[in-house]
Protein backbone atom coordinates (compact mmCIF):
# COMPACT_ATOMS: atom_id res chain seq x y z
CA UNK A 1 0.00 0.00 0.00
CA UNK A 2 1.49 3.36 -0.93
CA UNK A 3 2.05 6.13 1.63
CA UNK A 4 -0.65 8.45 0.23
CA UNK A 5 -3.26 5.70 0.52
CA UNK A 6 -2.11 4.91 4.10
CA UNK A 7 -2.32 8.58 5.11
CA UNK A 8 -5.77 8.93 3.52
CA UNK A 9 -7.06 5.81 5.27
CA UNK A 10 -5.63 6.97 8.60
CA UNK A 11 -7.29 10.37 8.18
CA UNK A 12 -10.65 8.77 7.40
CA UNK A 13 -10.37 6.50 10.42
CA UNK A 14 -9.45 9.39 12.71
CA UNK A 15 -12.41 11.38 11.43
CA UNK A 16 -14.73 8.42 12.01
CA UNK A 17 -13.50 8.02 15.60
CA UNK A 18 -14.32 11.69 16.18
CA UNK A 19 -17.70 11.75 14.41
CA UNK A 20 -19.68 13.05 17.39
CA UNK A 21 -20.88 16.56 16.67
CA UNK A 22 -19.26 19.60 18.22
CA UNK A 23 -22.61 20.64 19.75
CA UNK A 24 -22.89 17.36 21.69
CA UNK A 25 -19.19 16.93 22.45
CA UNK A 26 -17.62 19.43 24.84
CA UNK A 27 -13.98 19.41 25.95
CA UNK A 28 -13.03 16.01 24.50
CA UNK A 29 -9.88 15.16 22.53
CA UNK A 30 -8.85 11.84 21.06
CA UNK A 31 -5.39 10.89 19.86
CA UNK A 32 -4.92 7.73 17.80
CA UNK A 33 -1.94 5.75 19.12
CA UNK A 34 -2.27 2.60 16.98
CA UNK A 35 -4.44 1.66 14.02
CA UNK A 36 -3.86 -1.68 12.31
CA UNK A 37 -5.71 -4.25 10.28
CA UNK A 38 -6.43 -7.51 12.09
CA UNK A 39 -5.94 -11.02 10.75
CA UNK A 40 -9.74 -11.18 10.84
CA UNK A 41 -10.81 -10.08 7.34
CA UNK A 42 -12.59 -6.72 7.33
CA UNK A 43 -11.66 -5.71 10.92
CA UNK A 44 -9.18 -3.31 12.43
CA UNK A 45 -7.97 -2.39 15.90
CA UNK A 46 -7.62 1.20 17.06
CA UNK A 47 -5.99 2.34 20.29
CA UNK A 48 -6.81 5.92 21.28
CA UNK A 49 -5.98 8.19 24.18
CA UNK A 50 -9.11 10.07 25.24
CA UNK A 51 -9.01 13.23 27.35
CA UNK A 52 -12.15 14.82 28.79
CA UNK A 53 -11.67 18.27 30.31
CA UNK A 54 -13.30 19.27 33.60
CA UNK A 55 -16.99 19.78 32.80
CA UNK A 56 -16.58 18.02 29.44
CA UNK A 57 -18.81 15.35 27.93
CA UNK A 58 -18.68 13.10 24.89
CA UNK A 59 -22.32 13.33 23.82
CA UNK A 60 -24.48 10.21 23.51
CA UNK A 61 -22.92 7.94 20.90
CA UNK A 62 -22.32 4.33 19.87
CA UNK A 63 -19.48 2.37 18.27
CA UNK A 64 -19.60 -0.11 15.39
CA UNK A 65 -17.45 -2.59 17.29
CA UNK A 66 -16.31 -3.53 20.78
CA UNK A 67 -14.75 -0.92 23.06
CA UNK A 68 -12.39 -1.91 25.87
CA UNK A 69 -11.04 0.96 27.95
CA UNK A 70 -9.24 1.90 31.13
CA UNK A 71 -9.26 5.12 33.13
CA UNK A 72 -5.72 6.41 33.67
CA UNK A 73 -6.45 9.68 35.47
CA UNK A 74 -9.54 11.47 36.81
CA UNK A 75 -13.03 10.34 37.74
CA UNK A 76 -15.22 9.21 34.81
CA UNK A 77 -19.00 9.30 35.06
CA UNK A 78 -20.27 6.82 32.47
CA UNK A 79 -23.85 6.55 31.26
CA UNK A 80 -24.55 3.26 29.43
CA UNK A 81 -28.05 2.79 28.08
CA UNK A 82 -29.99 0.21 30.08
CA UNK A 83 -27.59 0.33 33.05
CA UNK A 84 -27.23 2.55 36.11
CA UNK A 85 -24.79 5.44 35.67
CA UNK A 86 -21.42 4.50 37.22
CA UNK A 87 -18.26 6.22 38.38
CA UNK A 88 -14.87 4.90 37.25
CA UNK A 89 -11.55 5.72 38.92
CA UNK A 90 -7.95 5.33 37.73
CA UNK A 91 -7.23 1.65 37.05
CA UNK A 92 -10.89 0.77 36.43
CA UNK A 93 -11.64 -1.00 33.14
CA UNK A 94 -14.68 -0.62 30.92
CA UNK A 95 -16.22 -2.74 28.17
CA UNK A 96 -19.02 -1.57 25.90
CA UNK A 97 -20.50 -3.90 23.27
CA UNK A 98 -21.08 -2.74 19.69
CA UNK A 99 -24.09 -0.48 19.14
CA UNK A 100 -24.73 0.34 22.81
CA UNK A 101 -25.41 4.03 23.42
CA UNK A 102 -23.17 5.58 26.08
CA UNK A 103 -21.58 8.85 27.19
CA UNK A 104 -18.53 9.71 29.29
CA UNK A 105 -18.82 12.84 31.44
CA UNK A 106 -16.27 14.62 33.62
CA UNK A 107 -18.01 15.88 36.77
CA UNK A 108 -14.69 15.88 38.64
CA UNK A 109 -12.06 18.50 39.34
CA UNK A 110 -9.27 17.25 37.04
CA UNK A 111 -9.11 16.14 33.40
CA UNK A 112 -9.91 12.51 32.66
CA UNK A 113 -7.37 10.53 30.66
CA UNK A 114 -8.36 7.09 29.42
CA UNK A 115 -7.17 4.60 26.83
CA UNK A 116 -9.77 3.07 24.54
CA UNK A 117 -9.26 0.08 22.28
CA UNK A 118 -11.77 -0.51 19.49
CA UNK A 119 -12.14 -3.69 17.45
CA UNK A 120 -14.28 -2.49 14.56
CA UNK A 121 -15.31 -3.27 11.00
CA UNK A 122 -13.11 -1.36 8.54
CA UNK A 123 -16.04 -0.34 6.32
CA UNK A 124 -18.14 1.32 9.06
CA UNK A 125 -17.70 4.53 11.04
CA UNK A 126 -16.10 3.81 14.41
CA UNK A 127 -18.36 6.30 16.21
CA UNK A 128 -21.81 7.66 15.41
CA UNK A 129 -23.84 10.22 17.34
CA UNK A 130 -26.99 8.82 18.99
CA UNK A 131 -30.36 10.40 18.28
PDB file of N, CA and C in Angstrom, residues 37-93:
ATOM      1  N   UNK A  37      -4.813  -3.204  10.713  1.00  0.00           N
ATOM      2  CA  UNK A  37      -5.714  -4.250  10.275  1.00  0.00           C
ATOM      3  C   UNK A  37      -5.470  -5.494  11.121  1.00  0.00           C
ATOM      4  N   UNK A  38      -6.535  -6.232  11.368  1.00  0.00           N
ATOM      5  CA  UNK A  38      -6.425  -7.506  12.086  1.00  0.00           C
ATOM      6  C   UNK A  38      -6.322  -8.650  11.095  1.00  0.00           C
ATOM      7  N   UNK A  39      -5.953  -9.816  11.587  1.00  0.00           N
ATOM      8  CA  UNK A  39      -5.937 -11.016  10.747  1.00  0.00           C
ATOM      9  C   UNK A  39      -7.354 -11.512  10.469  1.00  0.00           C
ATOM     10  N   UNK A  40      -8.330 -10.876  11.092  1.00  0.00           N
ATOM     11  CA  UNK A  40      -9.737 -11.179  10.836  1.00  0.00           C
ATOM     12  C   UNK A  40     -10.153 -10.297   9.653  1.00  0.00           C
ATOM     13  N   UNK A  41     -10.500 -10.892   8.521  1.00  0.00           N
ATOM     14  CA  UNK A  41     -10.815 -10.083   7.342  1.00  0.00           C
ATOM     15  C   UNK A  41     -11.895  -9.033   7.630  1.00  0.00           C
ATOM     16  N   UNK A  42     -11.618  -7.794   7.201  1.00  0.00           N
ATOM     17  CA  UNK A  42     -12.592  -6.722   7.331  1.00  0.00           C
ATOM     18  C   UNK A  42     -12.596  -6.001   8.672  1.00  0.00           C
ATOM     19  N   UNK A  43     -11.690  -6.346   9.597  1.00  0.00           N
ATOM     20  CA  UNK A  43     -11.657  -5.714  10.917  1.00  0.00           C
ATOM     21  C   UNK A  43     -10.321  -5.037  11.182  1.00  0.00           C
ATOM     22  N   UNK A  44     -10.379  -4.014  12.009  1.00  0.00           N
ATOM     23  CA  UNK A  44      -9.181  -3.308  12.432  1.00  0.00           C
ATOM     24  C   UNK A  44      -9.231  -3.070  13.936  1.00  0.00           C
ATOM     25  N   UNK A  45      -8.072  -2.752  14.487  1.00  0.00           N
ATOM     26  CA  UNK A  45      -7.974  -2.394  15.902  1.00  0.00           C
ATOM     27  C   UNK A  45      -7.443  -0.965  15.976  1.00  0.00           C
ATOM     28  N   UNK A  46      -8.036  -0.186  16.857  1.00  0.00           N
ATOM     29  CA  UNK A  46      -7.624   1.202  17.055  1.00  0.00           C
ATOM     30  C   UNK A  46      -7.419   1.409  18.548  1.00  0.00           C
ATOM     31  N   UNK A  47      -6.277   1.968  18.910  1.00  0.00           N
ATOM     32  CA  UNK A  47      -5.993   2.341  20.294  1.00  0.00           C
ATOM     33  C   UNK A  47      -5.934   3.859  20.333  1.00  0.00           C
ATOM     34  N   UNK A  48      -6.750   4.464  21.196  1.00  0.00           N
ATOM     35  CA  UNK A  48      -6.808   5.923  21.279  1.00  0.00           C
ATOM     36  C   UNK A  48      -6.662   6.376  22.725  1.00  0.00           C
ATOM     37  N   UNK A  49      -6.003   7.521  22.888  1.00  0.00           N
ATOM     38  CA  UNK A  49      -5.976   8.189  24.182  1.00  0.00           C
ATOM     39  C   UNK A  49      -7.105   9.219  24.159  1.00  0.00           C
ATOM     40  N   UNK A  50      -7.959   9.171  25.168  1.00  0.00           N
ATOM     41  CA  UNK A  50      -9.108  10.068  25.244  1.00  0.00           C
ATOM     42  C   UNK A  50      -8.939  10.961  26.465  1.00  0.00           C
ATOM     43  N   UNK A  51      -9.075  12.269  26.250  1.00  0.00           N
ATOM     44  CA  UNK A  51      -9.015  13.228  27.347  1.00  0.00           C
ATOM     45  C   UNK A  51     -10.337  13.984  27.399  1.00  0.00           C
ATOM     46  N   UNK A  52     -10.923  14.055  28.587  1.00  0.00           N
ATOM     47  CA  UNK A  52     -12.154  14.821  28.792  1.00  0.00           C
ATOM     48  C   UNK A  52     -11.847  15.893  29.835  1.00  0.00           C
ATOM     49  N   UNK A  53     -11.940  17.150  29.409  1.00  0.00           N
ATOM     50  CA  UNK A  53     -11.667  18.269  30.309  1.00  0.00           C
ATOM     51  C   UNK A  53     -12.699  18.330  31.431  1.00  0.00           C
ATOM     52  N   UNK A  54     -12.354  19.042  32.496  1.00  0.00           N
ATOM     53  CA  UNK A  54     -13.301  19.268  33.598  1.00  0.00           C
ATOM     54  C   UNK A  54     -14.568  19.885  33.009  1.00  0.00           C
ATOM     55  N   UNK A  55     -15.708  19.302  33.325  1.00  0.00           N
ATOM     56  CA  UNK A  55     -16.989  19.775  32.798  1.00  0.00           C
ATOM     57  C   UNK A  55     -17.300  19.279  31.403  1.00  0.00           C
ATOM     58  N   UNK A  56     -16.395  18.508  30.795  1.00  0.00           N
ATOM     59  CA  UNK A  56     -16.584  18.017  29.435  1.00  0.00           C
ATOM     60  C   UNK A  56     -17.473  16.793  29.376  1.00  0.00           C
ATOM     61  N   UNK A  57     -17.976  16.533  28.171  1.00  0.00           N
ATOM     62  CA  UNK A  57     -18.805  15.345  27.932  1.00  0.00           C
ATOM     63  C   UNK A  57     -18.697  14.937  26.471  1.00  0.00           C
ATOM     64  N   UNK A  58     -18.845  13.632  26.239  1.00  0.00           N
ATOM     65  CA  UNK A  58     -18.680  13.099  24.885  1.00  0.00           C
ATOM     66  C   UNK A  58     -19.913  13.274  24.006  1.00  0.00           C
ATOM     67  N   UNK A  59     -21.084  13.408  24.593  1.00  0.00           N
ATOM     68  CA  UNK A  59     -22.319  13.329  23.822  1.00  0.00           C
ATOM     69  C   UNK A  59     -22.701  11.862  23.675  1.00  0.00           C
ATOM     70  N   UNK A  60     -23.994  11.595  23.634  1.00  0.00           N
ATOM     71  CA  UNK A  60     -24.477  10.211  23.511  1.00  0.00           C
ATOM     72  C   UNK A  60     -24.083   9.673  22.132  1.00  0.00           C
ATOM     73  N   UNK A  61     -23.406   8.524  22.144  1.00  0.00           N
ATOM     74  CA  UNK A  61     -22.925   7.941  20.897  1.00  0.00           C
ATOM     75  C   UNK A  61     -22.833   6.431  21.017  1.00  0.00           C
ATOM     76  N   UNK A  62     -22.521   5.791  19.900  1.00  0.00           N
ATOM     77  CA  UNK A  62     -22.318   4.331  19.866  1.00  0.00           C
ATOM     78  C   UNK A  62     -21.134   4.033  18.956  1.00  0.00           C
ATOM     79  N   UNK A  63     -20.606   2.806  19.096  1.00  0.00           N
ATOM     80  CA  UNK A  63     -19.482   2.371  18.267  1.00  0.00           C
ATOM     81  C   UNK A  63     -19.897   1.160  17.440  1.00  0.00           C
ATOM     82  N   UNK A  64     -19.268   1.006  16.280  1.00  0.00           N
ATOM     83  CA  UNK A  64     -19.596  -0.109  15.386  1.00  0.00           C
ATOM     84  C   UNK A  64     -18.981  -1.431  15.835  1.00  0.00           C
ATOM     85  N   UNK A  65     -18.078  -1.382  16.780  1.00  0.00           N
ATOM     86  CA  UNK A  65     -17.451  -2.592  17.291  1.00  0.00           C
ATOM     87  C   UNK A  65     -17.269  -2.505  18.795  1.00  0.00           C
ATOM     88  N   UNK A  66     -16.546  -3.443  19.335  1.00  0.00           N
ATOM     89  CA  UNK A  66     -16.310  -3.535  20.779  1.00  0.00           C
ATOM     90  C   UNK A  66     -15.351  -2.455  21.249  1.00  0.00           C
ATOM     91  N   UNK A  67     -15.652  -1.868  22.411  1.00  0.00           N
ATOM     92  CA  UNK A  67     -14.752  -0.922  23.061  1.00  0.00           C
ATOM     93  C   UNK A  67     -14.282  -1.538  24.372  1.00  0.00           C
ATOM     94  N   UNK A  68     -12.983  -1.501  24.595  1.00  0.00           N
ATOM     95  CA  UNK A  68     -12.392  -1.905  25.870  1.00  0.00           C
ATOM     96  C   UNK A  68     -11.525  -0.734  26.309  1.00  0.00           C
ATOM     97  N   UNK A  69     -11.768  -0.214  27.509  1.00  0.00           N
ATOM     98  CA  UNK A  69     -11.042   0.962  27.945  1.00  0.00           C
ATOM     99  C   UNK A  69     -10.578   0.870  29.383  1.00  0.00           C
ATOM    100  N   UNK A  70      -9.714   1.798  29.751  1.00  0.00           N
ATOM    101  CA  UNK A  70      -9.239   1.898  31.126  1.00  0.00           C
ATOM    102  C   UNK A  70      -9.008   3.369  31.457  1.00  0.00           C
ATOM    103  N   UNK A  71      -9.483   3.766  32.644  1.00  0.00           N
ATOM    104  CA  UNK A  71      -9.257   5.122  33.127  1.00  0.00           C
ATOM    105  C   UNK A  71      -7.831   5.198  33.673  1.00  0.00           C
ATOM    106  N   UNK A  72      -7.092   6.199  33.221  1.00  0.00           N
ATOM    107  CA  UNK A  72      -5.719   6.405  33.665  1.00  0.00           C
ATOM    108  C   UNK A  72      -5.662   7.492  34.737  1.00  0.00           C
ATOM    109  N   UNK A  73      -6.453   8.566  34.530  1.00  0.00           N
ATOM    110  CA  UNK A  73      -6.451   9.684  35.466  1.00  0.00           C
ATOM    111  C   UNK A  73      -7.852  10.298  35.502  1.00  0.00           C
ATOM    112  N   UNK A  74      -8.258  10.791  36.667  1.00  0.00           N
ATOM    113  CA  UNK A  74      -9.541  11.467  36.810  1.00  0.00           C
ATOM    114  C   UNK A  74     -10.660  10.517  37.212  1.00  0.00           C
ATOM    115  N   UNK A  75     -11.835  11.080  37.319  1.00  0.00           N
ATOM    116  CA  UNK A  75     -13.030  10.337  37.738  1.00  0.00           C
ATOM    117  C   UNK A  75     -14.050  10.405  36.605  1.00  0.00           C
ATOM    118  N   UNK A  76     -14.315   9.278  35.952  1.00  0.00           N
ATOM    119  CA  UNK A  76     -15.222   9.213  34.807  1.00  0.00           C
ATOM    120  C   UNK A  76     -16.627   8.833  35.259  1.00  0.00           C
ATOM    121  N   UNK A  77     -17.597   9.655  34.900  1.00  0.00           N
ATOM    122  CA  UNK A  77     -19.001   9.296  35.060  1.00  0.00           C
ATOM    123  C   UNK A  77     -19.431   8.725  33.724  1.00  0.00           C
ATOM    124  N   UNK A  78     -19.928   7.480  33.721  1.00  0.00           N
ATOM    125  CA  UNK A  78     -20.273   6.820  32.467  1.00  0.00           C
ATOM    126  C   UNK A  78     -21.736   6.403  32.471  1.00  0.00           C
ATOM    127  N   UNK A  79     -22.468   6.954  31.510  1.00  0.00           N
ATOM    128  CA  UNK A  79     -23.846   6.547  31.260  1.00  0.00           C
ATOM    129  C   UNK A  79     -23.799   5.485  30.168  1.00  0.00           C
ATOM    130  N   UNK A  80     -24.410   4.318  30.428  1.00  0.00           N
ATOM    131  CA  UNK A  80     -24.549   3.264  29.429  1.00  0.00           C
ATOM    132  C   UNK A  80     -26.029   2.903  29.389  1.00  0.00           C
ATOM    133  N   UNK A  81     -26.618   3.031  28.218  1.00  0.00           N
ATOM    134  CA  UNK A  81     -28.052   2.789  28.075  1.00  0.00           C
ATOM    135  C   UNK A  81     -28.442   1.430  28.656  1.00  0.00           C
ATOM    136  N   UNK A  82     -29.499   1.441  29.480  1.00  0.00           N
ATOM    137  CA  UNK A  82     -29.995   0.210  30.083  1.00  0.00           C
ATOM    138  C   UNK A  82     -29.299  -0.179  31.374  1.00  0.00           C
ATOM    139  N   UNK A  83     -28.322   0.625  31.814  1.00  0.00           N
ATOM    140  CA  UNK A  83     -27.589   0.334  33.046  1.00  0.00           C
ATOM    141  C   UNK A  83     -27.588   1.573  33.935  1.00  0.00           C
ATOM    142  N   UNK A  84     -27.378   1.374  35.245  1.00  0.00           N
ATOM    143  CA  UNK A  84     -27.231   2.550  36.108  1.00  0.00           C
ATOM    144  C   UNK A  84     -25.950   3.311  35.750  1.00  0.00           C
ATOM    145  N   UNK A  85     -25.984   4.637  35.884  1.00  0.00           N
ATOM    146  CA  UNK A  85     -24.789   5.444  35.673  1.00  0.00           C
ATOM    147  C   UNK A  85     -23.761   5.070  36.728  1.00  0.00           C
ATOM    148  N   UNK A  86     -22.489   4.934  36.305  1.00  0.00           N
ATOM    149  CA  UNK A  86     -21.424   4.502  37.223  1.00  0.00           C
ATOM    150  C   UNK A  86     -20.260   5.471  37.192  1.00  0.00           C
ATOM    151  N   UNK A  87     -19.490   5.444  38.265  1.00  0.00           N
ATOM    152  CA  UNK A  87     -18.256   6.222  38.383  1.00  0.00           C
ATOM    153  C   UNK A  87     -17.068   5.264  38.235  1.00  0.00           C
ATOM    154  N   UNK A  88     -16.076   5.688  37.453  1.00  0.00           N
ATOM    155  CA  UNK A  88     -14.871   4.899  37.252  1.00  0.00           C
ATOM    156  C   UNK A  88     -13.663   5.724  37.676  1.00  0.00           C
ATOM    157  N   UNK A  89     -12.755   5.088  38.391  1.00  0.00           N
ATOM    158  CA  UNK A  89     -11.546   5.721  38.918  1.00  0.00           C
ATOM    159  C   UNK A  89     -10.326   5.186  38.185  1.00  0.00           C
ATOM    160  N   UNK A  90      -9.157   5.828  38.367  1.00  0.00           N
ATOM    161  CA  UNK A  90      -7.947   5.328  37.726  1.00  0.00           C
ATOM    162  C   UNK A  90      -7.726   3.834  38.011  1.00  0.00           C
ATOM    163  N   UNK A  91      -7.427   3.095  36.948  1.00  0.00           N
ATOM    164  CA  UNK A  91      -7.228   1.653  37.050  1.00  0.00           C
ATOM    165  C   UNK A  91      -8.466   0.848  36.720  1.00  0.00           C
ATOM    166  N   UNK A  92      -9.658   1.479  36.761  1.00  0.00           N
ATOM    167  CA  UNK A  92     -10.895   0.773  36.430  1.00  0.00           C
ATOM    168  C   UNK A  92     -10.984   0.537  34.927  1.00  0.00           C
ATOM    169  N   UNK A  93     -11.488  -0.634  34.550  1.00  0.00           N
ATOM    170  CA  UNK A  93     -11.645  -0.996  33.140  1.00  0.00           C
ATOM    171  C   UNK A  93     -13.109  -0.982  32.742  1.00  0.00           C
TER     172      UNK A  93
END
